[in-house]
Short mmCIF file of C-alpha atoms in Angstrom, two decimals:
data_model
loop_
_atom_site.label_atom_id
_atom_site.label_comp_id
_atom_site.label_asym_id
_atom_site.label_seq_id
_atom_site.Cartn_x
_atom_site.Cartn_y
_atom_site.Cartn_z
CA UNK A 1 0.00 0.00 0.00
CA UNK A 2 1.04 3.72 -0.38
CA UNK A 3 0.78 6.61 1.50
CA UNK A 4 -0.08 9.96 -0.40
CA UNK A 5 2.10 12.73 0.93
CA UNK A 6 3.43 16.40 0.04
CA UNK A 7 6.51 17.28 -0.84
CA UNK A 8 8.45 20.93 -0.24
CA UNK A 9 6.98 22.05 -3.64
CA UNK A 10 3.43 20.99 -2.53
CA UNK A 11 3.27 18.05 -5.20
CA UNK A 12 2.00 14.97 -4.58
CA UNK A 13 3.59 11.57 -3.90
CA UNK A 14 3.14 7.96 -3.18
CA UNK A 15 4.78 6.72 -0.25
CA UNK A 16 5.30 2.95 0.56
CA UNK A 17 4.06 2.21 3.60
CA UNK A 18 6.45 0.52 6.30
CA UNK A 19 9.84 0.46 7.15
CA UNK A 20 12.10 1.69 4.93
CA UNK A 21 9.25 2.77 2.77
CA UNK A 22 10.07 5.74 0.10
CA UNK A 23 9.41 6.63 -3.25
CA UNK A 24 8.37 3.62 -4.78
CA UNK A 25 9.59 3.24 -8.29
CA UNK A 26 7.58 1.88 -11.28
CA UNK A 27 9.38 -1.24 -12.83
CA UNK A 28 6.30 -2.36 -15.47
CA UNK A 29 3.70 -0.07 -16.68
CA UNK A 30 0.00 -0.89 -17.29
CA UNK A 31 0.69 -1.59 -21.21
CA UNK A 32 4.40 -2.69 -20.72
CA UNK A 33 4.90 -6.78 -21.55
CA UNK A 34 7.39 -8.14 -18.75
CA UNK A 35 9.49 -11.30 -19.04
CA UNK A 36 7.45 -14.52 -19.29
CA UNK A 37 8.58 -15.69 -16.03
CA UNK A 38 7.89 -12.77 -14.34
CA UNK A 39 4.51 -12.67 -15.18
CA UNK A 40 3.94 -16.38 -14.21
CA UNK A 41 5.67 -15.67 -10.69
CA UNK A 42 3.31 -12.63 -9.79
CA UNK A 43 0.46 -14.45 -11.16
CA UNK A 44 0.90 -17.76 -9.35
CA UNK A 45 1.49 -15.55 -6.07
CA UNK A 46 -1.36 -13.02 -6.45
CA UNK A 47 -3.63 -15.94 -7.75
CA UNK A 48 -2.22 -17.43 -3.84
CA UNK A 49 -3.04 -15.02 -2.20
CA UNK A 50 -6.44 -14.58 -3.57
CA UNK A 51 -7.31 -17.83 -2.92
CA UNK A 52 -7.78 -17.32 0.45
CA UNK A 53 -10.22 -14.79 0.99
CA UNK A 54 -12.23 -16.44 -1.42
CA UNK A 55 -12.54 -20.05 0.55
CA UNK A 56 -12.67 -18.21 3.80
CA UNK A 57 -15.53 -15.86 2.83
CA UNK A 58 -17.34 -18.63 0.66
CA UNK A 59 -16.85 -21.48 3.98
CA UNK A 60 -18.08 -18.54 6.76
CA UNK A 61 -21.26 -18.31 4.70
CA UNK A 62 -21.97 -21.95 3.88
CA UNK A 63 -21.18 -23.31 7.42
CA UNK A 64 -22.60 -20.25 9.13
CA UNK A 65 -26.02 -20.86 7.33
CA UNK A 66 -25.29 -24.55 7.35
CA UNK A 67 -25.53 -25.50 3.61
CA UNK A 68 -24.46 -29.13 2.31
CA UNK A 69 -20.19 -29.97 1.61
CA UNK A 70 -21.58 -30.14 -1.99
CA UNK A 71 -22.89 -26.72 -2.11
CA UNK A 72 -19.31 -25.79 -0.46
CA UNK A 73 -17.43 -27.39 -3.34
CA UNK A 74 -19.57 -25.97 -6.04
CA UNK A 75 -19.56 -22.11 -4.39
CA UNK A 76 -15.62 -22.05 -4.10
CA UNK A 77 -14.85 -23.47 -7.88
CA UNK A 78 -17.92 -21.05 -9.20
CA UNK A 79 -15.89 -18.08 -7.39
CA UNK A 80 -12.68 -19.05 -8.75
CA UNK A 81 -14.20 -19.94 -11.87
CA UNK A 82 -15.62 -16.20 -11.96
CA UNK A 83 -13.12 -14.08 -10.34
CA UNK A 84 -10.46 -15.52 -12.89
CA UNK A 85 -12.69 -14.85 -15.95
CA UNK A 86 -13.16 -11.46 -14.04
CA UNK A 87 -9.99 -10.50 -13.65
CA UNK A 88 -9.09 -11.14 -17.43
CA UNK A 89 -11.58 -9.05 -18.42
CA UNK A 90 -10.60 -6.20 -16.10
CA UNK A 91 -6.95 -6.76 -17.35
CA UNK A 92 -7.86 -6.89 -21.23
CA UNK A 93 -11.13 -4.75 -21.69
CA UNK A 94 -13.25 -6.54 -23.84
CA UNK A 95 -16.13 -4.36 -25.35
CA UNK A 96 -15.96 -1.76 -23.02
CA UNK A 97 -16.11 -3.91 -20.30
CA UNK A 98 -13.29 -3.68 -18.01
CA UNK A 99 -11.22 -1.23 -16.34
CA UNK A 100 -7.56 -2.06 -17.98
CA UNK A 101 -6.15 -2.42 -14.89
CA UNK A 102 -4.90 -5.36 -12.91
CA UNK A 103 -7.81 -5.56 -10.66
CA UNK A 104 -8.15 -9.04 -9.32
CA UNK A 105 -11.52 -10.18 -8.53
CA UNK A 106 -12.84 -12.23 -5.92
CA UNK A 107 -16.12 -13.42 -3.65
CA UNK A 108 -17.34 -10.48 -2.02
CA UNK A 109 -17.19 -9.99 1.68
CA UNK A 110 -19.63 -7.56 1.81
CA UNK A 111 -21.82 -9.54 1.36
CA UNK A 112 -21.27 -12.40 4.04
CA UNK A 113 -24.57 -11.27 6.55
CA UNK A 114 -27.01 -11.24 3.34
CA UNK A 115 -25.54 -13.88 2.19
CA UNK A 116 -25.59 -16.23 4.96
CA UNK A 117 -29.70 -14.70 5.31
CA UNK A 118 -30.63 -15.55 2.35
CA UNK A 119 -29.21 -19.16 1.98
CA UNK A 120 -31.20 -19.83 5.40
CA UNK A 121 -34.06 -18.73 3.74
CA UNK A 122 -34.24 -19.90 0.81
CA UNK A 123 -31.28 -21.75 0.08
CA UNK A 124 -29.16 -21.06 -3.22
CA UNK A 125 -32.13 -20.82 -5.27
CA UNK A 126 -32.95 -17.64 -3.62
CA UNK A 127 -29.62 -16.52 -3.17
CA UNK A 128 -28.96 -16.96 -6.68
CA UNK A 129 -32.35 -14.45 -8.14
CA UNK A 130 -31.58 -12.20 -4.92
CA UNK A 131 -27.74 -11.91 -7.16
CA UNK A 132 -28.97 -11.30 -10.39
CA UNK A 133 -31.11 -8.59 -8.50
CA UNK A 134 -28.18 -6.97 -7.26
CA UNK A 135 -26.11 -7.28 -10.66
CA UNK A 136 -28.87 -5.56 -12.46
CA UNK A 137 -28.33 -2.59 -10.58
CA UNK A 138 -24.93 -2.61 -10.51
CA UNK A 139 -24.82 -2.51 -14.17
CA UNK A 140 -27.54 0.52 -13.94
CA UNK A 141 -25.20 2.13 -11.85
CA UNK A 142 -22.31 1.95 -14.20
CA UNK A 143 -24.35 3.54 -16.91
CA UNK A 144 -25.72 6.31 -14.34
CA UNK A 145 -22.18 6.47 -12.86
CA UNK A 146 -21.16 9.94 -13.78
CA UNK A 147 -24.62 10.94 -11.97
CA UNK A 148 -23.10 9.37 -8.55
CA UNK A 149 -20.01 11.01 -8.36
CA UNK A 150 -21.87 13.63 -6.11
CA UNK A 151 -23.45 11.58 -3.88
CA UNK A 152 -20.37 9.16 -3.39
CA UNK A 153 -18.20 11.22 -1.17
CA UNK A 154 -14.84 10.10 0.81
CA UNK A 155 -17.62 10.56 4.24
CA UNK A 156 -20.44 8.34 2.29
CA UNK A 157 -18.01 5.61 1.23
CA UNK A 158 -16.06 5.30 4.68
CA UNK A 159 -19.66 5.34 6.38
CA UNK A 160 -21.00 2.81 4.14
CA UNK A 161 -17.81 0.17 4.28
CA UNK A 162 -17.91 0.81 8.11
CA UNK A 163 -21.42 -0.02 8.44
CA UNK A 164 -20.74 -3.40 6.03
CA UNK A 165 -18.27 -4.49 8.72
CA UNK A 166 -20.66 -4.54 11.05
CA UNK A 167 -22.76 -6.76 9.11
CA UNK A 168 -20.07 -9.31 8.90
CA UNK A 169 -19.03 -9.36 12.45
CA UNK A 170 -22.15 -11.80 13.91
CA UNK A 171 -21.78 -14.41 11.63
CA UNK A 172 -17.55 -14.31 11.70
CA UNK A 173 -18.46 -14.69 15.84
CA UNK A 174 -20.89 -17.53 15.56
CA UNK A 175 -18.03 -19.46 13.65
CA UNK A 176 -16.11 -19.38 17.25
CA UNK A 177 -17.86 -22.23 18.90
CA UNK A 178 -17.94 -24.61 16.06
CA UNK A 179 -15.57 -27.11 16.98
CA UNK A 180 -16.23 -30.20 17.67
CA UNK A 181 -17.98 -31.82 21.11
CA UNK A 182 -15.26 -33.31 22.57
CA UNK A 183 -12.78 -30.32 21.53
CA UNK A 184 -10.85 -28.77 25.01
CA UNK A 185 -12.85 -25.89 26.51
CA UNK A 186 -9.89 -23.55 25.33
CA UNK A 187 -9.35 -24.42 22.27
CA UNK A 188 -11.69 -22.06 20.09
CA UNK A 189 -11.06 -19.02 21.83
CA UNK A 190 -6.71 -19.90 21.40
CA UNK A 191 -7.01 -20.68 18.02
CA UNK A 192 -8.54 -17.61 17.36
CA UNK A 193 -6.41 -15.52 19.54
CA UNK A 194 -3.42 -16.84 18.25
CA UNK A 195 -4.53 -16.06 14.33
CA UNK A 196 -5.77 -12.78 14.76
CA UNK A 197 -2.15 -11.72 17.08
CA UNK A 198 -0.88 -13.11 13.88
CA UNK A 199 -2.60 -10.83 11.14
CA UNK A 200 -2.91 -7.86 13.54
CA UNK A 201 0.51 -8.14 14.22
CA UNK A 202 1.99 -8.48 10.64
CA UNK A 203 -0.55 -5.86 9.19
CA UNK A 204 1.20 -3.29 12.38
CA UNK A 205 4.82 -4.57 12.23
CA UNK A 206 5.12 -6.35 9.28
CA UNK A 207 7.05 -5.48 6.26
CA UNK A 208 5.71 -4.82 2.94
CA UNK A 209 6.55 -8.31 1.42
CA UNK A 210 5.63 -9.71 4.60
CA UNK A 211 2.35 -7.55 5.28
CA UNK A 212 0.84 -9.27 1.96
CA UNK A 213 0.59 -12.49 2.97
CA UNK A 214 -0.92 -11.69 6.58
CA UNK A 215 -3.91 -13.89 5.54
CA UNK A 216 -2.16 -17.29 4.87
CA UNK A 217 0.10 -17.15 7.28
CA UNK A 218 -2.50 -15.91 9.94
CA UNK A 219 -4.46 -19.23 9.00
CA UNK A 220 -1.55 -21.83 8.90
CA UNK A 221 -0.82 -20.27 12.36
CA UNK A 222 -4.34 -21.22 13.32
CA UNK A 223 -4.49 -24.58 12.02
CA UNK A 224 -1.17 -25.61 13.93
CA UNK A 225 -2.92 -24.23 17.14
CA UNK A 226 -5.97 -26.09 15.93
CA UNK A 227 -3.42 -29.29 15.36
CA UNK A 228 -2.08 -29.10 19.11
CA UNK A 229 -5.60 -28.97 20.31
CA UNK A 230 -6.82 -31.90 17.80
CA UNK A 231 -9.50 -30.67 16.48
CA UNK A 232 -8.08 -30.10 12.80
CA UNK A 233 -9.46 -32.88 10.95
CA UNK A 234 -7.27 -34.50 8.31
CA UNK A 235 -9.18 -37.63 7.30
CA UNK A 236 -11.60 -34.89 5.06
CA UNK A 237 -8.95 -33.73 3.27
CA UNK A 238 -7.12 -37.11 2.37
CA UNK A 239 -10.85 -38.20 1.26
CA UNK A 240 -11.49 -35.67 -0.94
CA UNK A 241 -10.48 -35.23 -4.72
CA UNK A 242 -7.23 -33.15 -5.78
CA UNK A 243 -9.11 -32.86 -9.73
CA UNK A 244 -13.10 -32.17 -10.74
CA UNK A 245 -15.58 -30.15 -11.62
CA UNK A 246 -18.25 -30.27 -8.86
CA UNK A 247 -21.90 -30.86 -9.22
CA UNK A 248 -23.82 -27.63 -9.52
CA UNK A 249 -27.18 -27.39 -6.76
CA UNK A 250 -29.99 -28.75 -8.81
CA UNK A 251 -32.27 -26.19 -6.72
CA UNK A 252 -32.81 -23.86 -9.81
CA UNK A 253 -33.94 -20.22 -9.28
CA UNK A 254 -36.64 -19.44 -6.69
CA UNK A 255 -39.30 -17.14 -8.43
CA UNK A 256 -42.11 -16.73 -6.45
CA UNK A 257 -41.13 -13.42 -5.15
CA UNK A 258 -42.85 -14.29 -1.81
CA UNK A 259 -41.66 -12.03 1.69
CA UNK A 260 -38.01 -13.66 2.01
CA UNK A 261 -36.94 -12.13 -1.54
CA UNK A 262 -38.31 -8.50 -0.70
CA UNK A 263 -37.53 -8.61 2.99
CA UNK A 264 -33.49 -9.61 1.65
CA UNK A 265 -33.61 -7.24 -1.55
CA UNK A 266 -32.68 -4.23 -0.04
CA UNK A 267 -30.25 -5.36 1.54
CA UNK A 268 -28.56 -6.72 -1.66
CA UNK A 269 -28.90 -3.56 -3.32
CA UNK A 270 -26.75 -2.08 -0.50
CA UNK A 271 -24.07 -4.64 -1.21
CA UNK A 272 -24.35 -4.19 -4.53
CA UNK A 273 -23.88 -0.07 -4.03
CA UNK A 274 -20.97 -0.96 -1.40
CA UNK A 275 -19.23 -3.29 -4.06
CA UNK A 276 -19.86 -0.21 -6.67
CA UNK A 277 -17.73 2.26 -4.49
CA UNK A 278 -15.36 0.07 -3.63
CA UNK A 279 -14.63 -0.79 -7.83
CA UNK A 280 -14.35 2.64 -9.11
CA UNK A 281 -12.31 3.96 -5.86
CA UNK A 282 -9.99 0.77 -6.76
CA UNK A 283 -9.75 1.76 -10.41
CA UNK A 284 -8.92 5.28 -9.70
CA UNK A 285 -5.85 4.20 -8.03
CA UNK A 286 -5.06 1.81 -9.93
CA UNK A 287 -5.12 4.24 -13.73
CA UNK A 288 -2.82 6.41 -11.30
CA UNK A 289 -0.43 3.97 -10.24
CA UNK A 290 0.14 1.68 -13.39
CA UNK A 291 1.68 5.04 -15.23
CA UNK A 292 4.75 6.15 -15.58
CA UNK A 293 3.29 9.76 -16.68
CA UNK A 294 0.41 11.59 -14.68
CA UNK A 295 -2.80 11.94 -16.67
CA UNK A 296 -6.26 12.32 -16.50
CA UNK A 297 -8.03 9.33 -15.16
CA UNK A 298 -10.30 7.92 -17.63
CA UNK A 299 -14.15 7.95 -16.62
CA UNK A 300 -14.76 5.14 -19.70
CA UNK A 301 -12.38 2.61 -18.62
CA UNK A 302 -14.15 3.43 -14.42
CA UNK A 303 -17.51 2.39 -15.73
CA UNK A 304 -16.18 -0.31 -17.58
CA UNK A 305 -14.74 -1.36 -14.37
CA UNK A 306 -18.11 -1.58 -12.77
CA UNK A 307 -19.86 -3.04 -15.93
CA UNK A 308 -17.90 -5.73 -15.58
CA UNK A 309 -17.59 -6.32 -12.00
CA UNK A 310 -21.98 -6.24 -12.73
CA UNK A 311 -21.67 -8.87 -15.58
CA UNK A 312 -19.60 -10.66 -12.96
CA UNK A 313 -22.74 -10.73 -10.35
CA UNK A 314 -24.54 -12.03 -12.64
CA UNK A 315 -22.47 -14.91 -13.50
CA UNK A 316 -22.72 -15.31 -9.61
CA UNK A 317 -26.35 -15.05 -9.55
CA UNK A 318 -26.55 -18.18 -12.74
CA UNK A 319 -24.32 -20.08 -10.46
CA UNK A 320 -25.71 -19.70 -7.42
CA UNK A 321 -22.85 -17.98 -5.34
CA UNK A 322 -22.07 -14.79 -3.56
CA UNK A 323 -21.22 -11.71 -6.28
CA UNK A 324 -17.44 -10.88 -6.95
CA UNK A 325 -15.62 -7.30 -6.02
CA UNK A 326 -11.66 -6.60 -6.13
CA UNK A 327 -10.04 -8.46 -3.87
CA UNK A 328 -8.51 -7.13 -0.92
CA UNK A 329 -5.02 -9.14 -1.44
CA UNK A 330 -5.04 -7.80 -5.14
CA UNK A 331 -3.47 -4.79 -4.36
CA UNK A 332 -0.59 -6.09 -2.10
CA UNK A 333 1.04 -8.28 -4.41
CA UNK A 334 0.47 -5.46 -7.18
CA UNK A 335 1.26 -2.67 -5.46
CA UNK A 336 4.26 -3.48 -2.96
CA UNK A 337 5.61 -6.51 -3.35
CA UNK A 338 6.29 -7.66 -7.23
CA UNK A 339 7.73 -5.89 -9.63
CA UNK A 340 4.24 -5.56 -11.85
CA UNK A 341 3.74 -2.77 -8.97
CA UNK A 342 1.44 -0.50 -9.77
CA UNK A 343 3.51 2.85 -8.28
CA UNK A 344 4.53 6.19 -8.62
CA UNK A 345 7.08 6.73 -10.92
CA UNK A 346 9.81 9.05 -9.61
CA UNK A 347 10.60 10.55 -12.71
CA UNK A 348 7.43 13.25 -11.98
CA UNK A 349 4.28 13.61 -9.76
CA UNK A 350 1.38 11.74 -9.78
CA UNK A 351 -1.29 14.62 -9.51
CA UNK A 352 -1.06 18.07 -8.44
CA UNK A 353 -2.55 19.47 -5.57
CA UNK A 354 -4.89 21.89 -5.05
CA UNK A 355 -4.08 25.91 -4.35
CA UNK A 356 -5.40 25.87 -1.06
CA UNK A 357 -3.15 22.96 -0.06
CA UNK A 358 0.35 23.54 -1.59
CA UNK A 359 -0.24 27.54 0.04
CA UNK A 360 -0.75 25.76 3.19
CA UNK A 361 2.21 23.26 2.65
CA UNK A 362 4.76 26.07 1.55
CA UNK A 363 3.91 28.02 3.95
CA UNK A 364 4.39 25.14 6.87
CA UNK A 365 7.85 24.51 5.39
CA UNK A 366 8.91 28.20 5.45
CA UNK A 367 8.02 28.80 9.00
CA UNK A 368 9.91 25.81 9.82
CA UNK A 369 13.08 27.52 8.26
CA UNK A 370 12.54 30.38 10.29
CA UNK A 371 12.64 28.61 13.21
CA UNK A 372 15.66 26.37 12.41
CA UNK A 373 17.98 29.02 11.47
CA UNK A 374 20.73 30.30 13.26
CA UNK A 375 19.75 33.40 15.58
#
């Protein structure tokens, strides 16, 4: 990640977060073509680190609302399935759709606490219209978009992703005491102290390499607590298969429209506004950090962005699965720690200031010299 900072001349920078953090340098451009290998190393580890979220978000949801190990199967290779075809597009731009930025895609997490609501209520059937719902307005929001950029402020997004956490933190609780019934009294509230001092800790202390794979290494750290305890269950895993395709739910689409589908809507449609903020503010930064020059950011290639993150929900919605939005881990691997970074180049600034601000920072640095020099 990167901090945005002014310099003595009031421009603008990108700052690497972290220890010895400065000003990160730009080693491959947006439409540069790296080495072969490189590419396949940063795409095997950002496709790792991806990975995670997506089973972790897609297993809280399923066990929470406590769906069938087939549904499980089928809702993590959907996801993948999805998020990879997503992230091509967003890379490539295919008919408009896409933002041309690497932007990798992944299951939501947004939308864990509708999602979990409306599998109890109506299974995936329901979960599946209650998708396509949301997609459909996420696709009228990215023809509308220019309309929006009014209403979504910096105070109306941070309100709006604060209020989503709170959605997710009941069922992420009720996942605490599922362990199983002859399990140690202490052993669910260790194994989740000891991940979370893991991921808080490398997220505050970490290095930037190190800070990007918080999530895995948070979880194996849990799972040898869990192993100690024995109540990580191995025979599961030897059982199941290393290659298929699984089954797809043969529950169809619920369309009866009856109280559970307009009691849940709503809330989709928040999720589906959420998800909308969160691609266009990710696509901003992203046109600003894949150039080696400072330009304009293109408004065409933001709501192609968001049309395809929306064609993406509604793949999710066929399928049956929670709706995709840009990963969390995408922009670790791409912005700190390979060298596809998407930074600042150091040969200029990325954006200038306004008046206002670079009066305000000259003015700061001048009174310091007054007060440093020599009396």
């Amino acid at each position: 990640m990167f901090d945005v900072q002014f310099d003595v001349h009031g421009r603008e920078r990108l700052m690497a977060n972290g220890p010895g953090g400065g000003v990160a340098k730009l080693r491959f451009a947006a439409d540069d073509v790296p080495p072969r290998a490189v590419s396949f190393v940063v795409g095997v580890q950002t496709a790792m680190l991806v990975c995670v979220p997506v089973v972790v978000v897609t297993t809280i949801v399923t066990r929470v609302a406590n769906q069938s190990d087939e549904y499980l199967r089928w809702a993590i290779f959907a996801s993948m399935v999805i998020g990879g075809l997503l992230t091509i597009v967003q890379a490539k731009r295919f008919a408009g759709l896409g933002g041309g930025t690497l932007t990798v895609m992944g299951a939501s997490g947004a939308s864990i606490g509708v999602g979990v609501l409306a599998l109890v209520a109506g299974g995936p059937a329901l979960l599946g219209v209650l998708v396509i719902a949301a997609g459909l307005c996420q696709l009228a929001l990215a023809a509308r978009l220019a309309l929006l950029r009014r209403i979504i402020t910096p105070v109306v997004s941070g309100t709006l992703t604060a209020l989503v956490a709170v959605t997710i933190m009941p069922p992420a609780f009720a996942m605490l005491t599922r362990v199983p019934e002859n399990a140690p009294p202490a052993a669910a509230p260790t194994v989740s102290a000891v991940t979370m001092l893991c991921v808080v800790g490398l997220l505050l202390r970490g290095k930037r390499f190190v800070r990007a794979w918080n999530a895995p290494i948070g979880i194996a750290a849990g799972c040898v607590a869990a192993a100690l305890f024995g109540i990580l269950d191995f025979e599961r895993v030897a059982a199941a298969r290393w290659i298929g395709i699984p089954a797809p739910p043969a529950s169809g689409f619920d369309l009866s429209f009856d109280a559970s589908f307009w009691l849940l809507l709503p809330g989709f449609l928040f999720v589906s506004f959420v998800i909308t903020i969160r691609q266009v503010s990710d696509n901003v930064r992203m046109q600003r950090l894949s150039r080696r020059e400072p330009k304009a950011i293109d408004f065409r290639r933001v709501q192609g962005s968001v049309a395809a993150c929306g064609a993406g929900t509604l793949l999710s919605g066929v399928a049956g699965v929670l709706p995709p939005w840009p990963s969390p881990g995408s922009r670790s691997p791409a912005a700190s720690a390979s060298p596809l970074g998407a930074s600042a180049s150091s040969s200029g600034p990325a954006s200038s200031p306004s008046p206002s601000c670079r009066r305000s920072r000259l003015s700061s640095c001048r009174f310091r010299r007054r007060c440093s020099a020599p009396t």
